[in-house]
Amino acid sequence: MAASAAGQRLGRRQKIFALREWIQATYDLGACNTILDVAGGRGDLSWLLCNVDGVDSVVVDPRPTNHSSLLKSVEWLESHPNEAAARAVPQSAEFQPLAELLPRLVGKVMRRPRHLQVFLDDDFVRAIKSNDDEHWAEFWVAATKRALNVDSPAVAGAPGSNGVNSASEARDAVVKAGLLIAFHADQATEACVDLAILLKIPFAICPCCVFPAEFPDRKLPDGRRVSKYPEFMEYLQNKHPNIKTAELPFAGVHRHELDPALAAVSPSARSTVLYMLPGDFTM
């Protein structure tokens, strides 16, 4: 996929394609046993990583996954080859990233990414940190029940879902992961950083909203309370000295951001990625 022009405003799915391209350029996906795709929503990124790149990408999200939209798009492009060819041309007005990737999908039996239908939060991190099978099993039962109460426009068990029910399989996927990705993971963002650092695995996390009312105890070393996006970024970067930043090739403040002053000083804030590479844990 050709890179989007810097500052271009994209829809969420288009941003997922841009994120996938950045991940490909930054990490050796072939070296990853499993990728954790936290707050992956319908699972578009994991579907692409599984079917285009051949990687075992696992969605971690309390909402049901649903790959029907991507599957329909692939079917339509396959049945309209001339239109697909036109849409595969980068920088053209009708460019569609999926059309460019179509040759890598034609003739394949599409894989369904595995799905851990739970919240990734502090309880999740503590259960992994305990390194205790019984503790994890108890957590898993409670966490999966909690996720069933999530309001979602999708329907549980929607076509394309591939939920993991086994506590041992779920834990195995987490502890053997070689990369953690979180794109606009909202309340899960800090827990994602904590989990990756705990497991010493590389990560690429694009923070979004701060939710200061839900996390009133977050403070910077100078005592300032974390209430705005720049403070949140600083707070997260303080968790490890080797955390780096990069910019994805799109712009736009998240729709939940209601602070015009912040929008003015950081117009492309939601395109900033915090990341670490495999070697950063041994430096």
Short mmCIF file of C-alpha atoms in Angstrom, two decimals:
data_model
loop_
_atom_site.label_atom_id
_atom_site.label_comp_id
_atom_site.label_asym_id
_atom_site.label_seq_id
_atom_site.Cartn_x
_atom_site.Cartn_y
_atom_site.Cartn_z
CA MET A 1 0.00 0.00 0.00
CA ALA A 2 1.35 3.40 -0.88
CA ALA A 3 1.66 5.69 2.10
CA SER A 4 -1.08 8.22 2.61
CA ALA A 5 -0.14 11.83 2.26
CA ALA A 6 0.95 13.31 5.55
CA GLY A 7 -1.93 15.02 7.26
CA GLN A 8 -4.61 13.26 5.20
CA ARG A 9 -7.87 12.57 7.03
CA LEU A 10 -8.92 8.95 6.77
CA GLY A 11 -11.77 6.81 8.02
CA ARG A 12 -11.04 4.21 10.68
CA ARG A 13 -10.68 1.34 8.21
CA GLN A 14 -8.29 3.36 6.03
CA LYS A 15 -6.28 4.17 9.16
CA ILE A 16 -6.05 0.43 9.87
CA PHE A 17 -4.45 -0.09 6.46
CA ALA A 18 -1.97 2.72 7.19
CA LEU A 19 -1.18 1.17 10.57
CA ARG A 20 -0.63 -2.25 9.01
CA GLU A 21 1.82 -0.73 6.54
CA TRP A 22 3.74 0.98 9.34
CA ILE A 23 3.84 -2.25 11.36
CA GLN A 24 5.20 -4.13 8.34
CA ALA A 25 7.95 -1.55 7.89
CA THR A 26 8.88 -1.51 11.58
CA TYR A 27 8.73 -5.14 12.74
CA ASP A 28 9.73 -8.57 11.45
CA LEU A 29 6.26 -10.13 11.44
CA GLY A 30 7.71 -13.51 10.57
CA ALA A 31 9.42 -13.57 13.95
CA CYS A 32 6.17 -13.03 15.85
CA ASN A 33 4.56 -16.21 17.19
CA THR A 34 1.35 -14.33 17.86
CA ILE A 35 0.24 -10.71 17.67
CA LEU A 36 -2.18 -9.30 20.23
CA ASP A 37 -4.53 -6.78 18.60
CA VAL A 38 -6.07 -5.01 21.58
CA ALA A 39 -9.34 -3.12 21.18
CA GLY A 40 -9.42 -4.47 17.64
CA GLY A 41 -13.17 -3.94 17.32
CA ARG A 42 -14.56 -5.89 14.38
CA GLY A 43 -11.11 -7.35 13.83
CA ASP A 44 -10.18 -5.69 10.52
CA LEU A 45 -6.47 -5.35 11.34
CA SER A 46 -6.17 -8.93 12.58
CA TRP A 47 -8.05 -10.19 9.53
CA LEU A 48 -5.54 -8.43 7.26
CA LEU A 49 -2.56 -9.68 9.26
CA CYS A 50 -3.89 -13.25 9.17
CA ASN A 51 -4.94 -13.40 5.53
CA VAL A 52 -2.58 -11.00 3.76
CA ASP A 53 0.52 -11.48 5.92
CA GLY A 54 0.00 -15.01 7.23
CA VAL A 55 0.44 -13.98 10.86
CA ASP A 56 -1.47 -15.36 13.85
CA SER A 57 -3.10 -12.13 15.05
CA VAL A 58 -5.50 -12.42 17.98
CA VAL A 59 -8.15 -9.79 18.73
CA VAL A 60 -8.53 -8.85 22.41
CA ASP A 61 -11.77 -6.91 22.74
CA PRO A 62 -15.00 -7.37 24.72
CA ARG A 63 -17.05 -6.61 21.60
CA PRO A 64 -17.85 -9.36 19.09
CA THR A 65 -15.74 -9.47 15.94
CA ASN A 66 -17.35 -9.47 12.52
CA HIS A 67 -15.42 -9.87 9.28
CA SER A 68 -18.41 -9.90 6.94
CA SER A 69 -17.78 -6.39 5.59
CA LEU A 70 -14.21 -7.18 4.52
CA LEU A 71 -15.28 -10.50 3.03
CA LYS A 72 -18.00 -8.81 1.00
CA SER A 73 -15.52 -6.23 -0.24
CA VAL A 74 -13.11 -8.96 -1.36
CA GLU A 75 -15.91 -10.83 -3.12
CA TRP A 76 -17.04 -7.67 -4.90
CA LEU A 77 -13.53 -6.81 -6.06
CA GLU A 78 -12.96 -10.35 -7.29
CA SER A 79 -16.16 -10.21 -9.34
CA HIS A 80 -15.31 -6.78 -10.80
CA PRO A 81 -11.69 -7.17 -11.97
CA ASN A 82 -11.57 -4.01 -14.07
CA GLU A 83 -12.87 -1.89 -11.24
CA ALA A 84 -10.49 -3.63 -8.84
CA ALA A 85 -7.54 -2.84 -11.11
CA ALA A 86 -8.52 0.84 -11.24
CA ARG A 87 -8.91 1.01 -7.48
CA ALA A 88 -5.52 -0.64 -6.94
CA VAL A 89 -3.61 2.36 -8.30
CA PRO A 90 -2.04 4.38 -5.44
CA GLN A 91 -2.67 8.12 -5.38
CA SER A 92 -5.66 7.77 -7.71
CA ALA A 93 -8.94 9.35 -6.64
CA GLU A 94 -10.63 5.95 -6.35
CA PHE A 95 -7.70 4.19 -4.64
CA GLN A 96 -8.81 1.42 -2.30
CA PRO A 97 -6.08 -0.25 -0.22
CA LEU A 98 -7.89 -3.58 -0.22
CA ALA A 99 -7.87 -3.62 -4.03
CA GLU A 100 -4.08 -3.26 -4.02
CA LEU A 101 -3.84 -6.26 -1.68
CA LEU A 102 -6.32 -8.37 -3.66
CA PRO A 103 -3.66 -10.48 -5.51
CA ARG A 104 -2.51 -11.75 -2.12
CA LEU A 105 -6.05 -12.84 -1.23
CA VAL A 106 -7.39 -14.40 -4.42
CA GLY A 107 -7.86 -18.15 -4.15
CA LYS A 108 -7.21 -18.27 -0.42
CA VAL A 109 -9.42 -19.90 2.18
CA MET A 110 -9.88 -16.94 4.49
CA ARG A 111 -8.79 -17.44 8.09
CA ARG A 112 -10.77 -16.10 11.01
CA PRO A 113 -8.55 -14.43 13.61
CA ARG A 114 -8.89 -15.85 17.08
CA HIS A 115 -10.72 -13.63 19.54
CA LEU A 116 -10.27 -13.19 23.29
CA GLN A 117 -13.59 -11.56 24.12
CA VAL A 118 -12.55 -9.79 27.31
CA PHE A 119 -11.41 -6.38 28.53
CA LEU A 120 -7.66 -5.90 28.72
CA ASP A 121 -7.38 -3.95 31.97
CA ASP A 122 -5.42 -3.92 35.22
CA ASP A 123 -7.11 -7.15 36.37
CA PHE A 124 -6.00 -8.83 33.15
CA VAL A 125 -2.40 -7.71 33.68
CA ARG A 126 -2.42 -8.83 37.32
CA ALA A 127 -3.79 -12.25 36.36
CA ILE A 128 -0.98 -12.73 33.82
CA LYS A 129 1.61 -11.40 36.27
CA SER A 130 0.52 -13.90 38.94
CA ASN A 131 1.85 -16.73 36.73
CA ASP A 132 -0.72 -18.93 38.44
CA ASP A 133 -2.97 -21.17 36.36
CA GLU A 134 -5.74 -21.27 38.95
CA HIS A 135 -5.76 -17.49 39.37
CA TRP A 136 -5.87 -17.02 35.61
CA ALA A 137 -8.69 -19.55 35.20
CA GLU A 138 -10.78 -17.75 37.83
CA PHE A 139 -10.09 -14.42 36.17
CA TRP A 140 -10.97 -15.79 32.72
CA VAL A 141 -14.39 -17.06 33.83
CA ALA A 142 -15.26 -13.72 35.42
CA ALA A 143 -13.84 -11.68 32.52
CA THR A 144 -15.75 -13.54 29.80
CA LYS A 145 -19.00 -13.17 31.74
CA ARG A 146 -18.35 -9.45 32.14
CA ALA A 147 -17.80 -9.03 28.41
CA LEU A 148 -21.23 -10.48 27.66
CA ASN A 149 -22.78 -7.38 29.25
CA VAL A 150 -21.12 -5.00 26.78
CA ASP A 151 -23.51 -3.05 24.59
CA SER A 152 -22.51 -3.46 20.96
CA PRO A 153 -24.14 -2.91 17.58
CA ALA A 154 -22.68 -6.25 16.53
CA VAL A 155 -24.31 -9.53 17.50
CA ALA A 156 -22.42 -12.10 19.55
CA GLY A 157 -21.45 -15.02 17.39
CA ALA A 158 -21.67 -12.95 14.21
CA PRO A 159 -20.41 -14.63 11.02
CA GLY A 160 -16.65 -14.77 11.05
CA SER A 161 -16.15 -14.78 14.80
CA ASN A 162 -13.65 -17.28 16.23
CA GLY A 163 -13.88 -16.91 19.98
CA VAL A 164 -11.43 -18.57 22.34
CA ASN A 165 -13.29 -20.22 25.22
CA SER A 166 -10.43 -22.10 26.87
CA ALA A 167 -8.63 -20.25 29.65
CA SER A 168 -5.42 -22.14 28.94
CA GLU A 169 -5.53 -21.34 25.20
CA ALA A 170 -6.18 -17.68 25.99
CA ARG A 171 -3.27 -17.46 28.44
CA ASP A 172 -1.00 -19.30 26.02
CA ALA A 173 -1.81 -16.77 23.28
CA VAL A 174 -0.93 -13.89 25.60
CA VAL A 175 2.32 -15.17 27.09
CA LYS A 176 3.65 -16.39 23.72
CA ALA A 177 2.85 -13.15 21.89
CA GLY A 178 5.68 -11.49 20.01
CA LEU A 179 4.02 -8.11 19.43
CA LEU A 180 1.20 -6.10 20.97
CA ILE A 181 -0.77 -3.59 18.90
CA ALA A 182 -3.38 -1.19 20.26
CA PHE A 183 -5.00 1.43 18.03
CA HIS A 184 -7.11 3.97 19.93
CA ALA A 185 -7.66 1.48 22.75
CA ASP A 186 -9.29 4.05 25.05
CA GLN A 187 -9.37 2.79 28.67
CA ALA A 188 -7.16 -0.18 27.81
CA THR A 189 -4.21 1.93 26.68
CA GLU A 190 -2.19 2.05 29.89
CA ALA A 191 -2.81 -1.64 30.62
CA CYS A 192 -1.49 -2.44 27.13
CA VAL A 193 1.78 -0.67 27.88
CA ASP A 194 2.00 -2.37 31.28
CA LEU A 195 1.35 -5.83 29.80
CA ALA A 196 3.92 -5.42 27.02
CA ILE A 197 6.58 -4.23 29.47
CA LEU A 198 5.71 -7.08 31.86
CA LEU A 199 6.13 -9.66 29.08
CA LYS A 200 9.06 -7.78 27.52
CA ILE A 201 7.48 -7.87 24.08
CA PRO A 202 7.62 -5.07 21.49
CA PHE A 203 4.51 -2.97 21.09
CA ALA A 204 2.91 -0.31 18.92
CA ILE A 205 0.26 1.67 20.76
CA CYS A 206 -1.61 4.67 19.39
CA PRO A 207 -3.14 6.41 22.43
CA CYS A 208 -6.43 8.16 22.17
CA CYS A 209 -8.68 9.62 24.86
CA VAL A 210 -7.38 10.23 28.39
CA PHE A 211 -10.45 9.54 30.60
CA PRO A 212 -9.10 11.50 33.60
CA ALA A 213 -12.27 10.95 35.65
CA GLU A 214 -11.83 7.17 35.37
CA PHE A 215 -8.11 7.29 36.22
CA PRO A 216 -7.79 10.04 38.86
CA ASP A 217 -4.60 8.57 40.37
CA ARG A 218 -2.41 9.13 37.32
CA LYS A 219 0.27 11.68 38.13
CA LEU A 220 3.50 12.87 36.55
CA PRO A 221 6.76 12.94 38.55
CA ASP A 222 6.25 16.64 39.32
CA GLY A 223 2.85 15.91 40.85
CA ARG A 224 0.70 17.15 37.98
CA ARG A 225 -2.48 15.17 37.46
CA VAL A 226 -2.81 13.55 34.04
CA SER A 227 -5.85 15.19 32.45
CA LYS A 228 -4.84 16.14 28.89
CA TYR A 229 -3.42 14.22 25.96
CA PRO A 230 0.17 15.61 26.11
CA GLU A 231 0.35 14.73 29.81
CA PHE A 232 -0.97 11.25 29.08
CA MET A 233 1.71 10.71 26.45
CA GLU A 234 4.39 11.85 28.88
CA TYR A 235 2.96 9.60 31.60
CA LEU A 236 3.04 6.54 29.35
CA GLN A 237 6.54 7.28 28.06
CA ASN A 238 7.78 7.44 31.65
CA LYS A 239 7.02 3.72 32.01
CA HIS A 240 10.20 2.73 30.12
CA PRO A 241 13.22 4.78 29.05
CA ASN A 242 13.32 3.22 25.57
CA ILE A 243 9.77 4.01 24.45
CA LYS A 244 9.91 5.75 21.08
CA THR A 245 7.37 7.80 19.13
CA ALA A 246 6.41 7.85 15.46
CA GLU A 247 3.69 9.46 13.38
CA LEU A 248 1.25 7.55 11.23
CA PRO A 249 0.46 9.18 7.86
CA PHE A 250 -2.92 10.63 8.72
CA ALA A 251 -4.28 13.50 10.78
CA GLY A 252 -7.30 14.46 12.79
CA VAL A 253 -8.24 14.78 16.43
CA HIS A 254 -10.44 11.96 17.70
CA ARG A 255 -14.14 12.81 17.72
CA HIS A 256 -14.33 12.41 21.50
CA GLU A 257 -11.77 15.18 22.04
CA LEU A 258 -13.72 18.25 23.14
CA ASP A 259 -10.81 20.53 24.03
CA PRO A 260 -10.31 23.07 21.21
CA ALA A 261 -7.07 24.32 22.76
CA LEU A 262 -5.55 20.84 22.62
CA ALA A 263 -6.75 20.40 19.06
CA ALA A 264 -4.99 23.61 18.13
CA VAL A 265 -1.62 22.62 19.60
CA SER A 266 -1.74 18.97 18.55
CA PRO A 267 -3.90 18.61 15.40
CA SER A 268 -2.61 15.14 14.53
CA ALA A 269 -2.36 13.89 18.09
CA ARG A 270 -4.25 10.66 17.48
CA SER A 271 -1.77 9.55 14.85
CA THR A 272 1.14 9.33 17.31
CA VAL A 273 2.41 5.83 18.03
CA LEU A 274 4.32 4.83 21.14
CA TYR A 275 6.45 1.81 20.35
CA MET A 276 9.33 -0.40 21.38
CA LEU A 277 11.41 -2.81 19.34
CA PRO A 278 12.61 -6.25 20.48
CA GLY A 279 16.12 -5.00 21.26
CA ASP A 280 14.87 -2.11 23.37
CA PHE A 281 14.36 -4.40 26.37
CA THR A 282 18.02 -5.44 26.46
CA MET A 283 19.60 -2.01 26.05
#
